[in-house]
mmCIF file of C-alpha atoms and ligand atoms in Angstrom:
data_model
loop_
_atom_site.group_PDB
_atom_site.id
_atom_site.type_symbol
_atom_site.label_atom_id
_atom_site.label_comp_id
_atom_site.label_asym_id
_atom_site.label_seq_id
_atom_site.Cartn_x
_atom_site.Cartn_y
_atom_site.Cartn_z
ATOM 1 C CA MET A 1 60.599 117.236 149.925
ATOM 2 C CA THR A 2 60.162 114.587 152.604
ATOM 3 C CA ASN A 3 59.880 111.031 151.398
ATOM 4 C CA ASP A 4 56.217 110.578 152.249
ATOM 5 C CA LYS A 5 55.252 113.655 150.166
ATOM 6 C CA ARG A 6 56.769 112.100 147.054
ATOM 7 C CA LEU A 7 54.643 111.009 144.143
ATOM 8 C CA ILE A 8 55.189 107.649 142.519
ATOM 9 C CA TRP A 9 54.052 106.250 139.169
ATOM 10 C CA PHE A 10 52.317 103.030 140.194
ATOM 11 C CA LYS A 11 50.381 100.728 137.850
ATOM 12 C CA GLY A 12 49.375 103.619 135.589
ATOM 13 C CA ASP A 13 48.456 106.128 138.298
ATOM 14 C CA ILE A 14 50.385 108.933 139.954
ATOM 15 C CA ILE A 15 49.863 108.597 143.707
ATOM 16 C CA PRO A 16 51.618 109.457 147.007
ATOM 17 C CA VAL A 17 54.363 106.929 147.632
ATOM 18 C CA ASN A 18 52.752 105.717 150.877
ATOM 19 C CA GLU A 19 49.663 104.630 148.974
ATOM 20 C CA ALA A 20 51.540 102.317 146.596
ATOM 21 C CA LYS A 21 50.964 98.783 147.903
ATOM 22 C CA ILE A 22 52.167 95.461 146.524
ATOM 23 C CA ASN A 23 50.584 92.060 147.169
ATOM 24 C CA VAL A 24 52.755 90.251 149.749
ATOM 25 C CA LEU A 25 52.207 86.932 147.972
ATOM 26 C CA SER A 26 53.333 88.234 144.571
ATOM 27 C CA PRO A 27 56.485 86.674 143.055
ATOM 28 C CA THR A 28 58.219 90.057 143.279
ATOM 29 C CA SER A 29 57.590 90.120 147.011
ATOM 30 C CA GLN A 30 58.435 86.485 147.640
ATOM 31 C CA PHE A 31 61.310 85.850 145.207
ATOM 32 C CA GLY A 32 62.620 89.211 144.008
ATOM 33 C CA ALA A 33 61.044 88.559 140.589
ATOM 34 C CA ASN A 34 61.526 92.003 139.108
ATOM 35 C CA VAL A 35 63.787 93.876 136.732
ATOM 36 C CA PHE A 36 64.681 97.490 137.150
ATOM 37 C CA GLU A 37 66.710 100.496 136.151
ATOM 38 C CA GLY A 38 68.399 103.019 138.372
ATOM 39 C CA LEU A 39 68.588 106.312 136.506
ATOM 40 C CA ARG A 40 69.783 109.744 137.522
ATOM 41 C CA ALA A 41 68.656 113.220 136.591
ATOM 42 C CA TYR A 42 70.785 116.283 137.288
ATOM 43 C CA TRP A 43 69.515 119.800 137.967
ATOM 44 C CA ASN A 44 70.919 122.558 135.766
ATOM 45 C CA GLU A 45 70.268 125.894 137.458
ATOM 46 C CA ALA A 46 71.055 128.062 134.411
ATOM 47 C CA ASP A 47 68.707 126.094 132.175
ATOM 48 C CA LYS A 48 66.164 125.584 135.024
ATOM 49 C CA GLU A 49 66.048 122.025 133.810
ATOM 50 C CA LEU A 50 66.320 118.521 135.185
ATOM 51 C CA TYR A 51 68.225 116.400 132.673
ATOM 52 C CA VAL A 52 67.848 112.610 132.708
ATOM 53 C CA PHE A 53 71.128 111.008 131.695
ATOM 54 C CA LYS A 54 70.956 108.407 128.920
ATOM 55 C CA LEU A 55 67.249 107.716 129.299
ATOM 56 C CA GLU A 56 67.033 105.828 125.970
ATOM 57 C CA GLU A 57 69.887 103.522 126.992
ATOM 58 C CA HIS A 58 68.227 102.708 130.313
ATOM 59 C CA ILE A 59 64.917 101.961 128.610
ATOM 60 C CA ASN A 60 66.694 99.690 126.096
ATOM 61 C CA ARG A 61 68.400 97.780 128.885
ATOM 62 C CA LEU A 62 65.139 97.469 130.788
ATOM 63 C CA LEU A 63 63.488 95.957 127.700
ATOM 64 C CA LYS A 64 66.386 93.496 127.378
ATOM 65 C CA SER A 65 66.021 92.488 131.032
ATOM 66 C CA ILE A 66 62.268 91.953 130.485
ATOM 67 C CA LYS A 67 63.064 89.775 127.461
ATOM 68 C CA MET A 68 65.712 87.648 129.209
ATOM 69 C CA MET A 69 63.387 87.126 132.176
ATOM 70 C CA ARG A 70 60.570 86.161 129.766
ATOM 71 C CA PHE A 71 58.246 88.590 131.503
ATOM 72 C CA GLU A 72 55.093 89.473 129.603
ATOM 73 C CA SER A 73 54.961 93.243 129.741
ATOM 74 C CA GLN A 74 52.404 95.544 128.158
ATOM 75 C CA TYR A 75 54.721 98.570 127.998
ATOM 76 C CA ASP A 76 56.690 99.634 124.906
ATOM 77 C CA ALA A 77 59.800 101.840 124.781
ATOM 78 C CA VAL A 78 57.903 105.080 124.142
ATOM 79 C CA PHE A 79 55.511 104.470 127.024
ATOM 80 C CA LEU A 80 58.352 103.506 129.385
ATOM 81 C CA LYS A 81 60.226 106.679 128.494
ATOM 82 C CA ASN A 82 57.232 109.012 128.669
ATOM 83 C CA SER A 83 56.199 107.603 132.027
ATOM 84 C CA VAL A 84 59.607 108.466 133.483
ATOM 85 C CA ILE A 85 59.294 112.044 132.269
ATOM 86 C CA GLU A 86 55.704 112.275 133.522
ATOM 87 C CA ILE A 87 56.521 111.253 137.106
ATOM 88 C CA VAL A 88 59.668 113.377 137.290
ATOM 89 C CA LYS A 89 57.642 116.408 136.195
ATOM 90 C CA ALA A 90 54.878 115.643 138.686
ATOM 91 C CA ASN A 91 57.322 115.805 141.617
ATOM 92 C CA LYS A 92 58.613 119.257 140.528
ATOM 93 C CA TYR A 93 62.126 118.542 141.797
ATOM 94 C CA GLN A 94 64.738 121.268 141.352
ATOM 95 C CA GLU A 95 67.668 119.185 142.589
ATOM 96 C CA ASP A 96 69.586 116.068 141.587
ATOM 97 C CA ILE A 97 67.515 112.921 141.775
ATOM 98 C CA THR A 98 67.742 109.204 141.269
ATOM 99 C CA ILE A 99 64.885 107.359 139.571
ATOM 100 C CA ARG A 100 63.978 103.731 140.216
ATOM 101 C CA GLN A 101 61.966 102.178 137.370
ATOM 102 C CA THR A 102 60.874 98.636 138.180
ATOM 103 C CA ILE A 103 58.844 96.058 136.255
ATOM 104 C CA PHE A 104 57.624 93.503 138.771
ATOM 105 C CA LEU A 105 55.857 90.165 138.702
ATOM 106 C CA ASP A 106 52.538 90.735 140.392
ATOM 107 C CA GLY A 107 49.582 88.446 141.134
ATOM 108 C CA PHE A 108 49.498 85.124 142.975
ATOM 109 C CA GLY A 109 51.757 83.081 140.667
ATOM 110 C CA SER A 110 55.142 81.511 141.355
ATOM 111 C CA TRP A 111 58.725 82.311 140.469
ATOM 112 C CA ALA A 112 58.043 80.639 137.081
ATOM 113 C CA SER A 113 55.087 82.866 136.118
ATOM 114 C CA ALA A 114 55.450 85.264 133.196
ATOM 115 C CA SER A 115 52.531 87.526 134.111
ATOM 116 C CA PRO A 116 50.873 89.651 135.320
ATOM 117 C CA THR A 117 53.601 92.270 135.405
ATOM 118 C CA ASP A 118 53.291 95.933 136.233
ATOM 119 C CA MET A 119 55.524 98.906 136.889
ATOM 120 C CA PHE A 120 56.433 101.559 139.395
ATOM 121 C CA ILE A 121 58.675 104.568 138.866
ATOM 122 C CA ALA A 122 59.969 106.396 141.915
ATOM 123 C CA PRO A 123 62.041 109.596 141.662
ATOM 124 C CA ILE A 124 64.022 110.254 144.847
ATOM 125 C CA ALA A 125 66.146 113.311 145.730
ATOM 126 C CA LYS A 126 69.796 112.294 145.847
ATOM 127 C CA GLY A 127 73.066 114.212 145.741
ATOM 128 C CA ARG A 128 76.563 112.866 145.078
ATOM 129 C CA GLN A 129 77.113 109.365 146.448
ATOM 130 C CA TYR A 130 80.685 110.199 147.439
ATOM 131 C CA PRO A 131 81.562 113.877 147.998
ATOM 132 C CA PRO A 132 84.320 115.027 145.607
ATOM 133 C CA ASP A 133 86.611 115.949 148.524
ATOM 134 C CA LYS A 134 86.480 112.422 149.990
ATOM 135 C CA ILE A 135 89.797 110.728 149.367
ATOM 136 C CA GLY A 136 88.386 107.422 148.181
ATOM 137 C CA ILE A 137 87.264 104.056 149.459
ATOM 138 C CA GLU A 138 88.990 100.978 150.818
ATOM 139 C CA CYS A 139 87.981 97.663 149.250
ATOM 140 C CA CYS A 140 88.693 94.002 149.732
ATOM 141 C CA VAL A 141 88.494 91.242 147.151
ATOM 142 C CA SER A 142 85.354 89.315 147.988
ATOM 143 C CA SER A 143 85.432 85.714 149.182
ATOM 144 C CA TRP A 144 82.141 85.427 147.249
ATOM 145 C CA ALA A 145 82.368 84.865 143.490
ATOM 146 C CA ARG A 146 80.285 87.105 141.221
ATOM 147 C CA ILE A 147 77.199 85.408 139.781
ATOM 148 C CA ASN A 148 77.684 84.298 136.192
ATOM 149 C CA ASP A 149 75.859 83.674 132.926
ATOM 150 C CA LYS A 150 75.653 79.909 133.587
ATOM 151 C CA SER A 151 73.459 80.365 136.650
ATOM 152 C CA MET A 152 72.148 83.900 137.274
ATOM 153 C CA SER A 153 73.185 86.322 134.603
ATOM 154 C CA PRO A 154 74.619 89.594 135.850
ATOM 155 C CA LYS A 155 73.498 91.054 132.486
ATOM 156 C CA ILE A 156 69.903 90.910 133.667
ATOM 157 C CA LYS A 157 69.299 93.831 135.983
ATOM 158 C CA MET A 158 67.007 91.873 138.284
ATOM 159 C CA GLY A 159 66.307 92.398 141.948
ATOM 160 C CA ALA A 160 67.401 88.911 142.971
ATOM 161 C CA ASN A 161 70.947 89.458 141.612
ATOM 162 C CA TYR A 162 71.567 91.938 144.380
ATOM 163 C CA MET A 163 71.608 89.185 146.978
ATOM 164 C CA ASN A 164 75.049 88.285 145.608
ATOM 165 C CA SER A 165 76.007 91.956 145.951
ATOM 166 C CA ARG A 166 74.625 91.895 149.487
ATOM 167 C CA MET A 167 76.791 88.938 150.536
ATOM 168 C CA GLY A 168 79.934 90.685 149.294
ATOM 169 C CA GLN A 169 79.091 94.134 150.627
ATOM 170 C CA MET A 170 78.119 92.886 154.089
ATOM 171 C CA GLU A 171 81.254 90.780 154.362
ATOM 172 C CA ALA A 172 83.380 93.792 153.373
ATOM 173 C CA MET A 173 81.754 96.067 155.937
ATOM 174 C CA ARG A 174 81.988 93.445 158.685
ATOM 175 C CA ASN A 175 85.718 93.362 158.043
ATOM 176 C CA GLY A 176 86.119 97.145 158.141
ATOM 177 C CA TYR A 177 86.175 97.905 154.402
ATOM 178 C CA ASP A 178 83.925 100.341 152.539
ATOM 179 C CA SER A 179 83.124 97.982 149.700
ATOM 180 C CA THR A 180 84.221 94.931 147.770
ATOM 181 C CA ILE A 181 85.533 93.797 144.398
ATOM 182 C CA PHE A 182 84.182 90.517 143.045
ATOM 183 C CA LEU A 183 86.158 87.990 141.014
ATOM 184 C CA ASN A 184 84.199 85.903 138.502
ATOM 185 C CA ASP A 185 84.146 82.107 138.319
ATOM 186 C CA GLN A 186 87.305 82.244 136.160
ATOM 187 C CA GLY A 187 89.109 84.065 138.972
ATOM 188 C CA LYS A 188 89.302 87.318 136.976
ATOM 189 C CA VAL A 189 88.215 90.715 138.252
ATOM 190 C CA SER A 190 84.523 91.248 137.596
ATOM 191 C CA GLU A 191 82.863 94.295 139.184
ATOM 192 C CA GLY A 192 81.742 95.887 142.421
ATOM 193 C CA PRO A 193 78.453 95.110 144.184
ATOM 194 C CA GLY A 194 76.706 97.973 142.371
ATOM 195 C CA SER A 195 79.275 99.305 139.954
ATOM 196 C CA CYS A 196 81.790 98.463 137.249
ATOM 197 C CA ILE A 197 85.507 98.885 137.747
ATOM 198 C CA PHE A 198 88.366 100.564 135.889
ATOM 199 C CA ILE A 199 92.063 100.393 136.668
ATOM 200 C CA VAL A 200 94.946 102.474 135.334
ATOM 201 C CA ARG A 201 98.353 100.929 134.670
ATOM 202 C CA ASP A 202 101.186 102.917 133.121
ATOM 203 C CA GLY A 203 98.758 105.469 131.702
ATOM 204 C CA GLN A 204 96.469 102.857 130.141
ATOM 205 C CA LEU A 205 92.816 102.703 131.205
ATOM 206 C CA ILE A 206 91.688 99.095 131.594
ATOM 207 C CA THR A 207 88.287 97.565 132.327
ATOM 208 C CA PRO A 208 87.064 93.948 132.299
ATOM 209 C CA PRO A 209 85.103 92.936 129.158
ATOM 210 C CA ILE A 210 81.316 92.486 129.138
ATOM 211 C CA THR A 211 81.922 88.709 129.297
ATOM 212 C CA ALA A 212 83.613 89.036 132.707
ATOM 213 C CA SER A 213 80.333 88.530 134.623
ATOM 214 C CA ILE A 214 79.362 92.168 134.755
ATOM 215 C CA LEU A 215 76.286 94.261 134.208
ATOM 216 C CA GLU A 216 76.467 95.963 130.814
ATOM 217 C CA SER A 217 76.874 99.279 132.546
ATOM 218 C CA ILE A 218 75.780 102.508 130.886
ATOM 219 C CA THR A 219 78.366 104.502 132.841
ATOM 220 C CA ARG A 220 81.111 102.081 131.803
ATOM 221 C CA THR A 221 80.212 102.607 128.130
ATOM 222 C CA THR A 222 80.078 106.377 128.652
ATOM 223 C CA ILE A 223 83.552 106.358 130.187
ATOM 224 C CA LEU A 224 84.959 104.190 127.401
ATOM 225 C CA VAL A 225 83.625 106.652 124.813
ATOM 226 C CA ILE A 226 84.748 109.873 126.516
ATOM 227 C CA ALA A 227 88.127 108.436 127.507
ATOM 228 C CA ARG A 228 88.848 107.522 123.897
ATOM 229 C CA ASN A 229 87.150 110.341 122.005
ATOM 230 C CA ASP A 230 87.402 113.334 124.320
ATOM 231 C CA LEU A 231 90.387 112.661 126.549
ATOM 232 C CA GLY A 232 92.508 110.776 123.996
ATOM 233 C CA LEU A 233 93.374 108.059 126.486
ATOM 234 C CA ASP A 234 94.704 104.620 125.664
ATOM 235 C CA VAL A 235 91.783 102.362 126.623
ATOM 236 C CA VAL A 236 91.488 98.587 126.626
ATOM 237 C CA GLU A 237 88.798 96.084 127.600
ATOM 238 C CA ARG A 238 90.506 92.908 128.785
ATOM 239 C CA ASP A 239 90.579 90.387 131.617
ATOM 240 C CA VAL A 240 92.136 91.759 134.786
ATOM 241 C CA ASP A 241 93.975 89.605 137.324
ATOM 242 C CA ARG A 242 93.483 90.028 141.063
ATOM 243 C CA THR A 243 97.111 91.019 141.581
ATOM 244 C CA GLU A 244 96.769 93.816 139.019
ATOM 245 C CA LEU A 245 94.547 95.495 141.605
ATOM 246 C CA TYR A 246 97.518 95.465 143.975
ATOM 247 C CA ILE A 247 99.888 97.169 141.543
ATOM 248 C CA ALA A 248 97.482 99.482 139.699
ATOM 249 C CA ASP A 249 98.285 103.194 139.699
ATOM 250 C CA GLU A 250 94.600 104.121 139.969
ATOM 251 C CA ILE A 251 91.324 102.269 140.463
ATOM 252 C CA PHE A 252 87.791 103.571 140.410
ATOM 253 C CA PHE A 253 84.255 102.255 140.539
ATOM 254 C CA CYS A 254 81.650 103.679 138.196
ATOM 255 C CA GLY A 255 77.889 103.458 137.903
ATOM 256 C CA THR A 256 74.790 105.595 137.702
ATOM 257 C CA ALA A 257 74.291 105.531 141.469
ATOM 258 C CA VAL A 258 77.898 105.588 142.670
ATOM 259 C CA GLU A 259 78.967 107.878 139.775
ATOM 260 C CA ILE A 260 82.792 107.805 139.959
ATOM 261 C CA VAL A 261 84.446 106.632 143.163
ATOM 262 C CA PRO A 262 88.219 106.334 143.612
ATOM 263 C CA VAL A 263 89.396 103.122 145.263
ATOM 264 C CA VAL A 264 92.506 103.946 147.288
ATOM 265 C CA GLY A 265 93.181 100.585 148.895
ATOM 266 C CA VAL A 266 92.622 96.914 148.052
ATOM 267 C CA ASP A 267 93.151 94.176 150.630
ATOM 268 C CA LYS A 268 95.076 96.705 152.761
ATOM 269 C CA LEU A 269 97.503 97.484 149.943
ATOM 270 C CA VAL A 270 97.722 101.128 148.925
ATOM 271 C CA VAL A 271 96.600 101.969 145.398
ATOM 272 C CA GLY A 272 98.901 104.512 143.715
ATOM 273 C CA ASP A 273 99.352 107.574 145.932
ATOM 274 C CA ALA A 274 96.380 106.671 148.165
ATOM 275 C CA LYS A 275 94.332 109.472 146.637
ATOM 276 C CA LYS A 276 92.228 110.177 143.578
ATOM 277 C CA GLY A 277 94.495 109.728 140.551
ATOM 278 C CA MET A 278 94.990 112.152 137.667
ATOM 279 C CA ILE A 279 93.180 110.059 135.069
ATOM 280 C CA THR A 280 90.296 109.395 137.463
ATOM 281 C CA SER A 281 90.037 113.159 138.078
ATOM 282 C CA ARG A 282 89.973 114.006 134.372
ATOM 283 C CA ILE A 283 87.239 111.451 133.729
ATOM 284 C CA GLU A 284 85.265 112.577 136.775
ATOM 285 C CA ASP A 285 85.416 116.272 135.806
ATOM 286 C CA LEU A 286 84.210 115.617 132.276
ATOM 287 C CA TYR A 287 81.557 113.136 133.445
ATOM 288 C CA PHE A 288 79.980 115.685 135.771
ATOM 289 C CA ASP A 289 80.075 118.434 133.131
ATOM 290 C CA ILE A 290 78.280 116.055 130.769
ATOM 291 C CA VAL A 291 75.560 114.819 133.124
ATOM 292 C CA ARG A 292 74.803 118.328 134.349
ATOM 293 C CA GLY A 293 74.397 119.660 130.821
ATOM 294 C CA LEU A 294 77.556 121.782 130.738
ATOM 295 C CA SER A 295 79.034 120.099 127.673
ATOM 296 C CA ASP A 296 77.211 121.102 124.472
ATOM 297 C CA LYS A 297 78.849 118.272 122.572
ATOM 298 C CA HIS A 298 77.242 115.685 124.842
ATOM 299 C CA LYS A 299 73.811 117.229 125.318
ATOM 300 C CA CYS A 300 72.384 114.545 123.017
ATOM 301 C CA TRP A 301 72.826 112.127 125.969
ATOM 302 C CA LEU A 302 70.428 114.163 128.099
ATOM 303 C CA THR A 303 66.630 114.230 128.110
ATOM 304 C CA PRO A 304 65.090 117.439 129.448
ATOM 305 C CA THR A 305 62.049 116.784 131.597
ATOM 306 C CA TYR A 306 60.432 120.182 132.125
ATOM 307 C CA LYS A 307 60.761 121.675 128.625
ATOM 308 C CA VAL A 308 59.468 118.740 126.577
HETATM 309 C C1 PLP B 401 76.173 95.212 139.652
HETATM 310 C C2 PLP B 401 76.246 96.494 138.925
HETATM 311 N N1 PLP B 401 77.237 96.689 138.038
HETATM 312 C C3 PLP B 401 77.363 97.847 137.368
HETATM 313 C C4 PLP B 401 76.485 98.888 137.568
HETATM 314 C C5 PLP B 401 76.625 100.160 136.819
HETATM 315 O O1 PLP B 401 75.647 100.219 135.812
HETATM 316 P P1 PLP B 401 75.154 101.589 135.239
HETATM 317 O O2 PLP B 401 76.373 102.333 134.842
HETATM 318 O O3 PLP B 401 74.336 101.237 134.043
HETATM 319 O O4 PLP B 401 74.398 102.257 136.294
HETATM 320 C C6 PLP B 401 75.432 98.724 138.466
HETATM 321 C C7 PLP B 401 74.474 99.812 138.662
HETATM 322 O O5 PLP B 401 73.496 99.735 139.315
HETATM 323 C C8 PLP B 401 75.305 97.505 139.150
HETATM 324 O O6 PLP B 401 74.314 97.313 140.032
#
């Protein structure tokens, strides 16, 4: 389906995406005053079903972002969830998609307004971010610090936060890297511009804690659970020093959009064997079985869209 044929859920209606218009003077347009979720749904050919991964968790995080931003929103959890299913169904996709669900500050107010807010939900066809046969990405440590809870909380999934991501990502690309790793204001490893980070050292899987200036990532939690419960790995959440990136055996980014991406170089130092590591591979294989609905044990994390 071409982009302009797509249907979007916009302020309560289902309309062609080109017809969805936002007031240029609204606080969302002027100041990035919005909160959002990026979800994914995976097509399962045998089941003829499009499964949304961890829909409940995304809706819960969206409600928390609305609360922290003090937005007045008329939508409850059930409505937010049903609206996602409704617009996915309406587009009749039979392929993997990403779904952007955004609550935005509309009207003619300022950055300090609490209302009126409204919502759009846009499903967009999207395959794997990084093909499985790609070796991995080269990163630098950013010269920009990650935003923090004293100024702009990375826990709030708000549009404006991504301007910090932008500064880091653009700097990395200007300097010939694929992406960047942020340190927080304590100088500890935080996260990527749109992902959380895991490292492996001597067989132990390590990720920065949720107090390390990170988004409380749904993929990160998923990996912590499956690494411990399904793969029997030794897992720890703790602060990570910059130099641990240089001597890690494996590093990968994770997130709904990026999925699982091996990092094979940091600041021009080779990570491990300069290819996807064994632990990364095991996690990646199980993750994709789960999201695609091939693991019965984890089907409770999936919401079917066509057979509801
Ligand atoms: C800054 C940042 N960190 C982490 C993540 C990963 O979060 P999740 O796994 O919930 O998609 C994202 C995803 O968009 C992100 O933007």
